[in-house]
PDB file of C-alpha atoms in Angstrom:
ATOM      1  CA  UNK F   1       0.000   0.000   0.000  1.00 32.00           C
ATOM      2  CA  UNK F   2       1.163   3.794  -0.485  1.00 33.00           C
ATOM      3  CA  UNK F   3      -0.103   6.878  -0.707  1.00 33.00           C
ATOM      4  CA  UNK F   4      -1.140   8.525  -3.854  1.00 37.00           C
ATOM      5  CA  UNK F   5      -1.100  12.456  -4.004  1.00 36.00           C
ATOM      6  CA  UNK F   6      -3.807  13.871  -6.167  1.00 40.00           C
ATOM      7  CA  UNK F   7      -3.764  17.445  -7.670  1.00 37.00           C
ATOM      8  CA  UNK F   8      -7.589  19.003  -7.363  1.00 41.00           C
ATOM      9  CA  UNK F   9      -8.713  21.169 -10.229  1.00 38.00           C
ATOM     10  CA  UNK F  10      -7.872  23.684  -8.253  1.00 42.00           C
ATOM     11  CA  UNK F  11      -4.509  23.192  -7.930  1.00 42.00           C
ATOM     12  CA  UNK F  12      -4.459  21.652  -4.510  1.00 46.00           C
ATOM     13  CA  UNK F  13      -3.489  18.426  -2.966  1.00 52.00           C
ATOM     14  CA  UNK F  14      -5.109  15.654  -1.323  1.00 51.00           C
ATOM     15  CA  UNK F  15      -3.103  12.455   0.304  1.00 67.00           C
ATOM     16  CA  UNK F  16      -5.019   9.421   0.842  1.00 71.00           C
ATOM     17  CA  UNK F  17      -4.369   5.675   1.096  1.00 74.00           C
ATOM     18  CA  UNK F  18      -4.539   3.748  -2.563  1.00 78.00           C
ATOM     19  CA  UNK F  19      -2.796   0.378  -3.179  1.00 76.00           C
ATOM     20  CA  UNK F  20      -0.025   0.675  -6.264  1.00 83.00           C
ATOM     21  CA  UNK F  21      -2.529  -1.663  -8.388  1.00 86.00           C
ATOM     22  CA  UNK F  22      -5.193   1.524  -9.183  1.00 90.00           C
ATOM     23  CA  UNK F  23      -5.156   2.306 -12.136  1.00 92.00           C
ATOM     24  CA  UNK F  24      -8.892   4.738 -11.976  1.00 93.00           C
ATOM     25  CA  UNK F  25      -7.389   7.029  -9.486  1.00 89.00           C
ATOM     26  CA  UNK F  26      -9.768   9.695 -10.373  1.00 92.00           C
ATOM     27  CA  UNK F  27     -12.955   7.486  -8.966  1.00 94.00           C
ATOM     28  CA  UNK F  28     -11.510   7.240  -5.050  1.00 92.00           C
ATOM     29  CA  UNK F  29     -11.860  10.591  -3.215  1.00 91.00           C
ATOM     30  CA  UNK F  30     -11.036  11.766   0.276  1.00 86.00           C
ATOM     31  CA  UNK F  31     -13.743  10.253   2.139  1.00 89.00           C
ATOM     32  CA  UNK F  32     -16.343   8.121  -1.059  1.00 93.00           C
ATOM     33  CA  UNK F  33     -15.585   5.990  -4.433  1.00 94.00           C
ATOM     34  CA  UNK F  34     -17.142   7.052  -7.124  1.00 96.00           C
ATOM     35  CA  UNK F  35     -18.411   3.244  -7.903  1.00 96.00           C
ATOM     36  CA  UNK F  36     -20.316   3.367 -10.850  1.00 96.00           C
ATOM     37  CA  UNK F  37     -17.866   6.129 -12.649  1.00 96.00           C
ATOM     38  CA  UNK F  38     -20.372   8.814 -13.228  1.00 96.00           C
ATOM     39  CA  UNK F  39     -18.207  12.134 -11.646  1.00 95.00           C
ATOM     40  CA  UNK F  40     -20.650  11.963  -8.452  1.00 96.00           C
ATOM     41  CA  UNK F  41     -21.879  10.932  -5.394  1.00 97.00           C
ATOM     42  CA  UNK F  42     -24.931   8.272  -5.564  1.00 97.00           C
ATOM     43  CA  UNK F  43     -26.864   7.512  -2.447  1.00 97.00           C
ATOM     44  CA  UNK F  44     -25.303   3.849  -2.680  1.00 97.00           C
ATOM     45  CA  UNK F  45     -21.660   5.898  -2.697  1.00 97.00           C
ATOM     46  CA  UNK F  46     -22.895   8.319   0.039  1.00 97.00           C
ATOM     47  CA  UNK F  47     -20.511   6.539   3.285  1.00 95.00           C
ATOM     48  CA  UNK F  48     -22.802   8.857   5.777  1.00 96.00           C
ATOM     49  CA  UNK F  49     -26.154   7.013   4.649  1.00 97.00           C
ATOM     50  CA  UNK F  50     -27.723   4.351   6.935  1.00 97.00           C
ATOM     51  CA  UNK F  51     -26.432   1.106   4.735  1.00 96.00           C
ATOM     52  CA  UNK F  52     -30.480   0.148   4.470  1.00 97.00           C
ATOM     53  CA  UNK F  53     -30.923   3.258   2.158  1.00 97.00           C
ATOM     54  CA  UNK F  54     -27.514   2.575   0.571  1.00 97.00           C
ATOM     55  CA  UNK F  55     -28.102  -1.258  -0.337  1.00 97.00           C
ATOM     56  CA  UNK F  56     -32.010  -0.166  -1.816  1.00 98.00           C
ATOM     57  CA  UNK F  57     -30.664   2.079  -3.970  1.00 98.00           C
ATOM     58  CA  UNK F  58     -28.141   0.105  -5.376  1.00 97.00           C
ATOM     59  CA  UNK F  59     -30.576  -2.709  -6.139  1.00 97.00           C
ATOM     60  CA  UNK F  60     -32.391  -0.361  -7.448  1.00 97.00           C
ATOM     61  CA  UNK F  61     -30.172   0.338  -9.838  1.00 97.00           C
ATOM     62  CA  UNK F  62     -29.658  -2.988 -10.768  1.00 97.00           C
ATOM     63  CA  UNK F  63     -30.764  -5.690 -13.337  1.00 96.00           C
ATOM     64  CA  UNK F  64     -31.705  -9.012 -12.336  1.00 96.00           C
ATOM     65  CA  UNK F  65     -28.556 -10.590 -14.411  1.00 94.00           C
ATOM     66  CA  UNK F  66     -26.204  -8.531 -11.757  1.00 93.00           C
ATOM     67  CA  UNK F  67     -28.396  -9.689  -8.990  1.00 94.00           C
ATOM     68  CA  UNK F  68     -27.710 -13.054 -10.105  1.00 92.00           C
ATOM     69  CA  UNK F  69     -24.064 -12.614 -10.923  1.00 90.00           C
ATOM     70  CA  UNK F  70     -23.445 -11.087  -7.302  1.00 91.00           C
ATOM     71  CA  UNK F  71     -24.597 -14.732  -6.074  1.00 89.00           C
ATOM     72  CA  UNK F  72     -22.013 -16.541  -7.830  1.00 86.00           C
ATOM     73  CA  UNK F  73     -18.750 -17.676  -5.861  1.00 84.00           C
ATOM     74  CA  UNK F  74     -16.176 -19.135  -7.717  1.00 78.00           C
ATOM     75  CA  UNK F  75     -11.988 -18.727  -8.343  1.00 74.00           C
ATOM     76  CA  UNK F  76     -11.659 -15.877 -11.176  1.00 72.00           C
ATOM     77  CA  UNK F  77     -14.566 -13.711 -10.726  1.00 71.00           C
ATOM     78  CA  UNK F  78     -14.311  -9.624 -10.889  1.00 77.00           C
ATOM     79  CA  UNK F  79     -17.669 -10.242  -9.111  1.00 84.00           C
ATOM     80  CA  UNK F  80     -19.792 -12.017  -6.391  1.00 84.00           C
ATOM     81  CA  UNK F  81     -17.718 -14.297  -3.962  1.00 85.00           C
ATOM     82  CA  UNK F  82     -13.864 -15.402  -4.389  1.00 88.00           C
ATOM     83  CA  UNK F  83     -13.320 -18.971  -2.993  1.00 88.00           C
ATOM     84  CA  UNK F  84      -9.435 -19.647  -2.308  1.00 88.00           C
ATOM     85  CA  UNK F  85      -7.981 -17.229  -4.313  1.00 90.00           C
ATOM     86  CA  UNK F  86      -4.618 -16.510  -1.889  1.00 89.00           C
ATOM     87  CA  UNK F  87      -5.157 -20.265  -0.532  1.00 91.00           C
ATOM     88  CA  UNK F  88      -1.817 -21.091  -2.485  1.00 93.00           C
ATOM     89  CA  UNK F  89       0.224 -18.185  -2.183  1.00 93.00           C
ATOM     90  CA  UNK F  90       2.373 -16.749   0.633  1.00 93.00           C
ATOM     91  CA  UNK F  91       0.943 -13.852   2.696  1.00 92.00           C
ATOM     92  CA  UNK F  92       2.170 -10.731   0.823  1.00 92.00           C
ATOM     93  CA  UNK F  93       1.270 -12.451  -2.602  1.00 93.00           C
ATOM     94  CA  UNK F  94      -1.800 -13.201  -1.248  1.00 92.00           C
ATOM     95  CA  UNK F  95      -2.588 -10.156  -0.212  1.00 91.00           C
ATOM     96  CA  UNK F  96      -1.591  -8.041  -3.400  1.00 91.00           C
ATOM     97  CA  UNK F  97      -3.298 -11.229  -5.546  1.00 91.00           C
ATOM     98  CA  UNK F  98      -7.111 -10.176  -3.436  1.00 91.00           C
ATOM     99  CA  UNK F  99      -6.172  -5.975  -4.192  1.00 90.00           C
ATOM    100  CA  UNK F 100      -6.258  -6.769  -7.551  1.00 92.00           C
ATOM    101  CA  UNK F 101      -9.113  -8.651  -7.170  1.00 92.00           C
ATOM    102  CA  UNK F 102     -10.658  -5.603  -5.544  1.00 92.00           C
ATOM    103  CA  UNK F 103      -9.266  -3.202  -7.862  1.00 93.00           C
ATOM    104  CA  UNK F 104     -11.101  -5.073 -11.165  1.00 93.00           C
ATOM    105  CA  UNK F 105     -14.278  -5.546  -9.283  1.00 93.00           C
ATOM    106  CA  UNK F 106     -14.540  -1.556  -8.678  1.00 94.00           C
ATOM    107  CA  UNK F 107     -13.042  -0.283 -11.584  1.00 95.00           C
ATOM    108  CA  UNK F 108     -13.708  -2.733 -14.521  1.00 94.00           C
ATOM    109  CA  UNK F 109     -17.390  -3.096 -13.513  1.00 93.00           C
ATOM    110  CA  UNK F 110     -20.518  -1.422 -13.968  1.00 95.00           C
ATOM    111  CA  UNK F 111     -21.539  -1.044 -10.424  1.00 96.00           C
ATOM    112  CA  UNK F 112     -18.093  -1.239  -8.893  1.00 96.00           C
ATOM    113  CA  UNK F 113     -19.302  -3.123  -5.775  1.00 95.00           C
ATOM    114  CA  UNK F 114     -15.989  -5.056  -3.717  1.00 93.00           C
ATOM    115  CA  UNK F 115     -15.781  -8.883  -3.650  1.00 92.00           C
ATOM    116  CA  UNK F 116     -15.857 -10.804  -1.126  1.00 93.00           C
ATOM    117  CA  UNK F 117     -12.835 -13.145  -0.558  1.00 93.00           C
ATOM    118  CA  UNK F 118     -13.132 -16.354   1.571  1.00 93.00           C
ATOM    119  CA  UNK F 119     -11.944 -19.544   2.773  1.00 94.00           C
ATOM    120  CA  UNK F 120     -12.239 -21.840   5.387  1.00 95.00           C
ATOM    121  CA  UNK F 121     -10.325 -21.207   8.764  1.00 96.00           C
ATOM    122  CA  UNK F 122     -11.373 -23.687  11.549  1.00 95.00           C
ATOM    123  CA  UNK F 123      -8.026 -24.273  13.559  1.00 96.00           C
ATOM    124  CA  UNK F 124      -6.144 -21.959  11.088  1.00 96.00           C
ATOM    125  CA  UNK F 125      -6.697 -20.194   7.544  1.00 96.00           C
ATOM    126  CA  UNK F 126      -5.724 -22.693   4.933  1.00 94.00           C
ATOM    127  CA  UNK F 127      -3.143 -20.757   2.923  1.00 93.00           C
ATOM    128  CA  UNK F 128       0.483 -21.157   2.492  1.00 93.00           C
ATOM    129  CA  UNK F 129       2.401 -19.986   5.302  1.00 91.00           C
ATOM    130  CA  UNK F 130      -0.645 -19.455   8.172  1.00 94.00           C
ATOM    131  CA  UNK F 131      -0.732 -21.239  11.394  1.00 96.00           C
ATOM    132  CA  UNK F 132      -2.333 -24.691  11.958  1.00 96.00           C
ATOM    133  CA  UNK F 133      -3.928 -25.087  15.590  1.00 97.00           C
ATOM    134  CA  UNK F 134      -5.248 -28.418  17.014  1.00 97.00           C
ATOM    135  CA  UNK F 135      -8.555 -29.494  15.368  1.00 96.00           C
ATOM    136  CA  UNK F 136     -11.845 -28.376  16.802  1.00 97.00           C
ATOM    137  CA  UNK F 137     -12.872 -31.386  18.988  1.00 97.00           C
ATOM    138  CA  UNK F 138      -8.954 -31.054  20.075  1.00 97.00           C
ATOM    139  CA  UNK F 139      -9.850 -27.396  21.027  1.00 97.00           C
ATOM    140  CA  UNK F 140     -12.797 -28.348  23.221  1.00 97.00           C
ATOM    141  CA  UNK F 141     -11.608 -30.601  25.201  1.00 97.00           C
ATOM    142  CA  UNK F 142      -9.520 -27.839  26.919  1.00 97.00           C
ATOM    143  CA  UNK F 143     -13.105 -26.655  27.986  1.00 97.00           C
ATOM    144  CA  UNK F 144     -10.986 -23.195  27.849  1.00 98.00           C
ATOM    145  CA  UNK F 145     -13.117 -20.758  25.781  1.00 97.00           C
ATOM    146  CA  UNK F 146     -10.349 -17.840  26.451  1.00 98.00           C
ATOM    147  CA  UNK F 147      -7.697 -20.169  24.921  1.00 98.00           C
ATOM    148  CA  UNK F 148     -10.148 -20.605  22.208  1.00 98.00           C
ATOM    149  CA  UNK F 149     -10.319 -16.615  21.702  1.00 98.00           C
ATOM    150  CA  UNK F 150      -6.925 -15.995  21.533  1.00 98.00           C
ATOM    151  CA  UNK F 151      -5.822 -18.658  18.848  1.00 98.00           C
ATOM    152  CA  UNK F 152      -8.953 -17.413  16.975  1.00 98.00           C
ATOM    153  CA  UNK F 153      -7.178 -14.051  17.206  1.00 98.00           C
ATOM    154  CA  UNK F 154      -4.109 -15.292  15.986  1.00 98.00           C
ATOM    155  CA  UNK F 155      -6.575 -16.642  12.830  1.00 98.00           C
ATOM    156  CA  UNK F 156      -8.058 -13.591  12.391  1.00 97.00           C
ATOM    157  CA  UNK F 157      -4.951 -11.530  12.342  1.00 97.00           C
ATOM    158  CA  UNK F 158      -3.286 -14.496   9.251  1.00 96.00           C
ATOM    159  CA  UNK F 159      -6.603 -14.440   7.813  1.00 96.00           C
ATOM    160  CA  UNK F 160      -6.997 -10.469   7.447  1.00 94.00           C
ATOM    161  CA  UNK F 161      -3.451  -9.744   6.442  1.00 93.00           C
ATOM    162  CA  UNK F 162      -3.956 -12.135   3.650  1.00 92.00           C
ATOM    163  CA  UNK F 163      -6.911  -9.775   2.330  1.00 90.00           C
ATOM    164  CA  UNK F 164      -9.951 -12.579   3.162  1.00 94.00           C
ATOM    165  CA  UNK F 165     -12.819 -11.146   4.326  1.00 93.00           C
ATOM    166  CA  UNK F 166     -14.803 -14.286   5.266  1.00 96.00           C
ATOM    167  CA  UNK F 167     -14.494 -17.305   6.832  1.00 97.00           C
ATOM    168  CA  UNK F 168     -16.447 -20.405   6.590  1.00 96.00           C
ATOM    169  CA  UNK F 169     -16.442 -21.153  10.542  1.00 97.00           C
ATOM    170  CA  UNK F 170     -16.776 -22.121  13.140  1.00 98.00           C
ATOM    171  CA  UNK F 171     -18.624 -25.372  12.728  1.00 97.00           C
ATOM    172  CA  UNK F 172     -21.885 -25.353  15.180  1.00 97.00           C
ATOM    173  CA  UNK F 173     -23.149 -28.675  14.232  1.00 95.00           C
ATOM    174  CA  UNK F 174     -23.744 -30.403  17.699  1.00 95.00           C
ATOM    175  CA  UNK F 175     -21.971 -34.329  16.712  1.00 93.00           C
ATOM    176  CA  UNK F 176     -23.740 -36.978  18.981  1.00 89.00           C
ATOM    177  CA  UNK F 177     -23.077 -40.055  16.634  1.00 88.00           C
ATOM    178  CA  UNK F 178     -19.148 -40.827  16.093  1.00 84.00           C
ATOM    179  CA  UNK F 179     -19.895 -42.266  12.704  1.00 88.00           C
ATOM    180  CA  UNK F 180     -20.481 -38.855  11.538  1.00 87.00           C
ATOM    181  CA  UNK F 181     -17.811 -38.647   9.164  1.00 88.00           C
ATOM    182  CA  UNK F 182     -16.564 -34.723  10.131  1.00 92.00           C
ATOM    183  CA  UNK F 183     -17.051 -35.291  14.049  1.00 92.00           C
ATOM    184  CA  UNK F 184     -13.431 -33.454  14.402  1.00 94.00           C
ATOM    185  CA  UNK F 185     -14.780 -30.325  13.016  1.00 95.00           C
ATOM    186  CA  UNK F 186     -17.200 -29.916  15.758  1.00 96.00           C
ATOM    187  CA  UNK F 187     -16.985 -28.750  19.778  1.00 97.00           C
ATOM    188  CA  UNK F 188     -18.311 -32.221  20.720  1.00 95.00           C
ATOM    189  CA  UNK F 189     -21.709 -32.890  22.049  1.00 95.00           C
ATOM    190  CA  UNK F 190     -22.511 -30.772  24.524  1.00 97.00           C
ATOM    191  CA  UNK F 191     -24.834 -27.241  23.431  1.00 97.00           C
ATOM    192  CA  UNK F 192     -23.365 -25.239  26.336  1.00 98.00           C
ATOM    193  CA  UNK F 193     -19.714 -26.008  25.253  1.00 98.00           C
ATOM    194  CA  UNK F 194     -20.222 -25.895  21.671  1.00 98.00           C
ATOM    195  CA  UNK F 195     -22.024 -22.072  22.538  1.00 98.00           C
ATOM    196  CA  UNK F 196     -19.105 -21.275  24.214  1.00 98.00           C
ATOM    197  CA  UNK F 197     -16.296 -22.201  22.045  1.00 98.00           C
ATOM    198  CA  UNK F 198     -18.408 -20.653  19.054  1.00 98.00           C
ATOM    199  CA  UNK F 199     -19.002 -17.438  20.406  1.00 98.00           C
ATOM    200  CA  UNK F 200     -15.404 -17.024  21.343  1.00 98.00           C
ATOM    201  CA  UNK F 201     -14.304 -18.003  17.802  1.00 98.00           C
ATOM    202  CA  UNK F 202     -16.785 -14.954  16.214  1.00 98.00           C
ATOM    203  CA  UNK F 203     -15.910 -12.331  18.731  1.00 98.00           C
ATOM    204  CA  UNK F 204     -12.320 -12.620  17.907  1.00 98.00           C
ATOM    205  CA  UNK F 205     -13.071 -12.834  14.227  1.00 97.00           C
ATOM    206  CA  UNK F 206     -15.364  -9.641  14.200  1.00 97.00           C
ATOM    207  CA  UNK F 207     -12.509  -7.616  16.769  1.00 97.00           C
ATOM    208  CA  UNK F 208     -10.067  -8.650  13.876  1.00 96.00           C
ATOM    209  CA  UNK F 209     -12.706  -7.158  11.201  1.00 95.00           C
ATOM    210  CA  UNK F 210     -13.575 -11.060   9.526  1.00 97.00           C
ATOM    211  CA  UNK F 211     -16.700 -12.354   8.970  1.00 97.00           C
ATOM    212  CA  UNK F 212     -17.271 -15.663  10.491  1.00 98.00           C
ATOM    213  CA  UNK F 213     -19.732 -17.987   9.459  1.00 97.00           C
ATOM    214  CA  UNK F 214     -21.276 -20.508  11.923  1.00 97.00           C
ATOM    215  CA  UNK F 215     -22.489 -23.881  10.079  1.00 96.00           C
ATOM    216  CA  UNK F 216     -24.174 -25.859   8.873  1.00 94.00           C
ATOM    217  CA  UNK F 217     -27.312 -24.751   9.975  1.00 93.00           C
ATOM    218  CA  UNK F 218     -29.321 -26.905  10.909  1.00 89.00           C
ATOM    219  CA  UNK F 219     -28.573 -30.168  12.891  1.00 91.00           C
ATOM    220  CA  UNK F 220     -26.535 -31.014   9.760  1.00 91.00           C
ATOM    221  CA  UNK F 221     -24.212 -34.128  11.218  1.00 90.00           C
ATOM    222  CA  UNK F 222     -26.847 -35.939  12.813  1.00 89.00           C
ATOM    223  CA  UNK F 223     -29.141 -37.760  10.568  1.00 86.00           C
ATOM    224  CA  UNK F 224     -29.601 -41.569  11.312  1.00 86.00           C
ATOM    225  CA  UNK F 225     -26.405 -43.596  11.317  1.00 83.00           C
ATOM    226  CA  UNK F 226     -24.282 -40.389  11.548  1.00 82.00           C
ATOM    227  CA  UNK F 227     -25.237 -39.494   7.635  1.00 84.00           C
ATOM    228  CA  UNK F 228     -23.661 -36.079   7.157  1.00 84.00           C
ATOM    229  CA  UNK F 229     -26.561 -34.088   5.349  1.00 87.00           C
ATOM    230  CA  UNK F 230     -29.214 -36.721   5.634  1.00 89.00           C
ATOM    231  CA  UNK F 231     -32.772 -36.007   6.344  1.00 91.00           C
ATOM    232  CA  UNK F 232     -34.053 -35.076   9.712  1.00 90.00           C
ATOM    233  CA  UNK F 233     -36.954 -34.978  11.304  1.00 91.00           C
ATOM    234  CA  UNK F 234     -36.828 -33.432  14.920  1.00 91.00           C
ATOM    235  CA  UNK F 235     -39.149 -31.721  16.840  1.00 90.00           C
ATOM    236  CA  UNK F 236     -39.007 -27.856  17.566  1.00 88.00           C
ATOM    237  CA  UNK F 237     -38.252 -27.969  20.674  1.00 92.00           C
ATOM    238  CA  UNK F 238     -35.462 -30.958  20.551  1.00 93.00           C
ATOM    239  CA  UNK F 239     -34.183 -28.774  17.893  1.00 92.00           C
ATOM    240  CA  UNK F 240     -34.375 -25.362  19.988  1.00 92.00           C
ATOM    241  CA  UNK F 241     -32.910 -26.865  23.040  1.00 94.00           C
ATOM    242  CA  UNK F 242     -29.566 -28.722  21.548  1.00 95.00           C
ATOM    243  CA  UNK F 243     -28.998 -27.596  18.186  1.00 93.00           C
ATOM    244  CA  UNK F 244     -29.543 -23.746  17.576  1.00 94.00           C
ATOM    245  CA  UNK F 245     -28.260 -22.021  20.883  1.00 95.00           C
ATOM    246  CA  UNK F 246     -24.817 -21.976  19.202  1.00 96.00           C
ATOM    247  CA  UNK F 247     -25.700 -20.363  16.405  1.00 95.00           C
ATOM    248  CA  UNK F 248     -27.185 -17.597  18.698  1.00 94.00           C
ATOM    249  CA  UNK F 249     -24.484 -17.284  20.821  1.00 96.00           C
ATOM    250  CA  UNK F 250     -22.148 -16.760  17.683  1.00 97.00           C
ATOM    251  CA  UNK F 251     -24.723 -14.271  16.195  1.00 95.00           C
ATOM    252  CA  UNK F 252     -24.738 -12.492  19.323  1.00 96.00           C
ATOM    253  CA  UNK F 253     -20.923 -12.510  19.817  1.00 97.00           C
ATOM    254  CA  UNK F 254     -20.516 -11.182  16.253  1.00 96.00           C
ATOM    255  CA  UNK F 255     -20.818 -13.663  13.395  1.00 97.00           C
ATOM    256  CA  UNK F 256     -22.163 -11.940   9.994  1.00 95.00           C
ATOM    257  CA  UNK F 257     -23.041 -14.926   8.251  1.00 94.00           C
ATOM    258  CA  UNK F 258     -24.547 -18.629   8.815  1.00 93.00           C
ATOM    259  CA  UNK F 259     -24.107 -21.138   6.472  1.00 93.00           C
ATOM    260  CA  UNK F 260     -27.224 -23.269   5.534  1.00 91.00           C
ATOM    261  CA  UNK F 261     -26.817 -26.882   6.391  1.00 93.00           C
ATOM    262  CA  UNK F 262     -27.145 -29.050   3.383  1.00 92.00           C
ATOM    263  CA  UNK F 263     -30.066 -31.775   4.855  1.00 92.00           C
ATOM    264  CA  UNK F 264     -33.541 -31.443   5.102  1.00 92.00           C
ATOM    265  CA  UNK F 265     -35.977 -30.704   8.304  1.00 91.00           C
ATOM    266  CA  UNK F 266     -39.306 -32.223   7.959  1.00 89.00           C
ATOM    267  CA  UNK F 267     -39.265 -32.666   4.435  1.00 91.00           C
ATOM    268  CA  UNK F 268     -38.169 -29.065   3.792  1.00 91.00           C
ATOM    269  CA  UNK F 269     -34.254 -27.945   2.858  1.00 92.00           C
ATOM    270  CA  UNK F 270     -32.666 -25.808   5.359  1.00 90.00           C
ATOM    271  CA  UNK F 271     -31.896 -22.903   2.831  1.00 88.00           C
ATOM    272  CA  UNK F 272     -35.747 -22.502   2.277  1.00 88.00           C
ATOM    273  CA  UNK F 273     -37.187 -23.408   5.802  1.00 84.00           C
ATOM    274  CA  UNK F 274     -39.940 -20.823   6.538  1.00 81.00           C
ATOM    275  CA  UNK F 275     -39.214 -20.129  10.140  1.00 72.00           C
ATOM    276  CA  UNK F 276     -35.264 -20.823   9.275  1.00 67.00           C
ATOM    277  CA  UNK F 277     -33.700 -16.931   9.232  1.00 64.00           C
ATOM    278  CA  UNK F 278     -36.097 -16.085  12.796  1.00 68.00           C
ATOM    279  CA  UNK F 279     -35.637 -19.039  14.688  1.00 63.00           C
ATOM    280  CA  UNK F 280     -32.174 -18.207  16.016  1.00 64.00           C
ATOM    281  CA  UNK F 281     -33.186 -15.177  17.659  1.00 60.00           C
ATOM    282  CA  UNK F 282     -36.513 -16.220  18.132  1.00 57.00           C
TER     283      UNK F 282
END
């Protein structure tokens, strides 16, 4: 990163922070970015607008191809969601590989909205050169949640300098069947642990300015004979009581994001369960 000094129409100067990649450096101003590359300040551009107002009139402004296009996640994408893009690279190379990233989704794009970069960081991003701490289980059993804070920290801190925005953790699935093949993933059996553990995780992550994602939810590892995604069919309460007060306690602690599970409750897929995006906080 360095800083760019810009000469104003009227002769004066303005220093603010630009990474060496920009190549539009008449769109980024003092305190806005001229987004959409029309020499003025939208509503959606306007940084002292409640982010409600901002995000309607940006959709407002938008067709339902973009809509559709800001859903996609993939590897080479000046749009949507970046999976693993700095996964193989060492930190600094990582990091000037997602500014470029950033720099074609503003400036090469009709909207100029920023990417999203993510990966998967459960005991440690998973890029070259980051720290790998002891599996999840491994982590509960130390029934330490402050232990659990601080090496989420140190995740947080590899995760950020690395230019990822978003990881896909912690894992809230409550495992009470051993066959399920991704019991390590978990914090064990036990809702009040799990909570614990979970919340920790997010509340570093959000200090450290990543999104975490609690998942899979819901009740994703426990269908019958530990079938990872299989179909379940729990009561409300059964479900209330064991496996959603993680997902609050992460929400509450922080967390952005929650991953739908991948199963079925009752007949109906998580993604589209009608009381699935209340029930948390419910």
């Amino acid at each position: 990163m360095v800083f760019f000094m810009l000469i104003n129409a009227g002769g004066g100067q303005r220093a603010y922070f630009l990474p060496p990649n920009v190549k539009r450096t008449d769109i980024y101003h003092a305190n806005w970015i001229d987004f959409n590359k029309n020499g003025q300040m939208d509503p959606y551009e306007n940084p002292n607008l409640p982010v409600e107002e901002r995000v309607e009139d940006l959709l407002k402004r938008m067709t339902l191809e973009e809509k559709i296009h800001q859903l996609q996640s993939g590897g080479d994408l000046p749009v949507g969601n970046l999976t693993c893009v700095t996964r193989h690279f060492l930190p600094r190379e990582g990091a000037e590989r997602s500014n470029e990233f950033q720099r074609r989704a503003i400036e090469e794009t009709r909207w100029g909205i920023p990417v999203i970069v993510h990966d998967e960081a459960l005991h440690g991003c998973v890029a070259h050169g980051c720290t790998s701490f002891p599996q999840a289980i491994g982590l509960a059993a130390t029934w330490d949640p402050d232990l659990m804070y601080r090496v989420a920290k140190a995740i947080a801190r590899e995760t950020r300098a690395r230019g990822i925005h978003q990881v896909l953790s912690p894992v809230m699935d409550i495992a009470r069947d051993v066959r399920a093949g991704r019991t390590e993933e978990t914090y064990g059996e036990d809702p009040y642990l799990s909570s614990m553990m979970g919340a920790a995780f997010c509340k570093a992550m959000a200090e450290e300015g990543v999104i975490a994602t609690p998942k899979h939810y819901a009740a994703n590892f426990v269908g019958d004979g530990g079938r990872d995604s299989n179909a379940i069919h729990f009561s409300e309460r059964l479900l209330r009581e064991i496996y959603l007060p993680g997902y609050k306690a992460c929400i509450t602690a922080g967390a952005l994001s929650v991953m739908a599970a991948y199963n079925s409750i009752d007949g109906i897929p998580c993604s589209a369960h009608p009381w699935g995006d209340t029930a948390i906080t419910a």
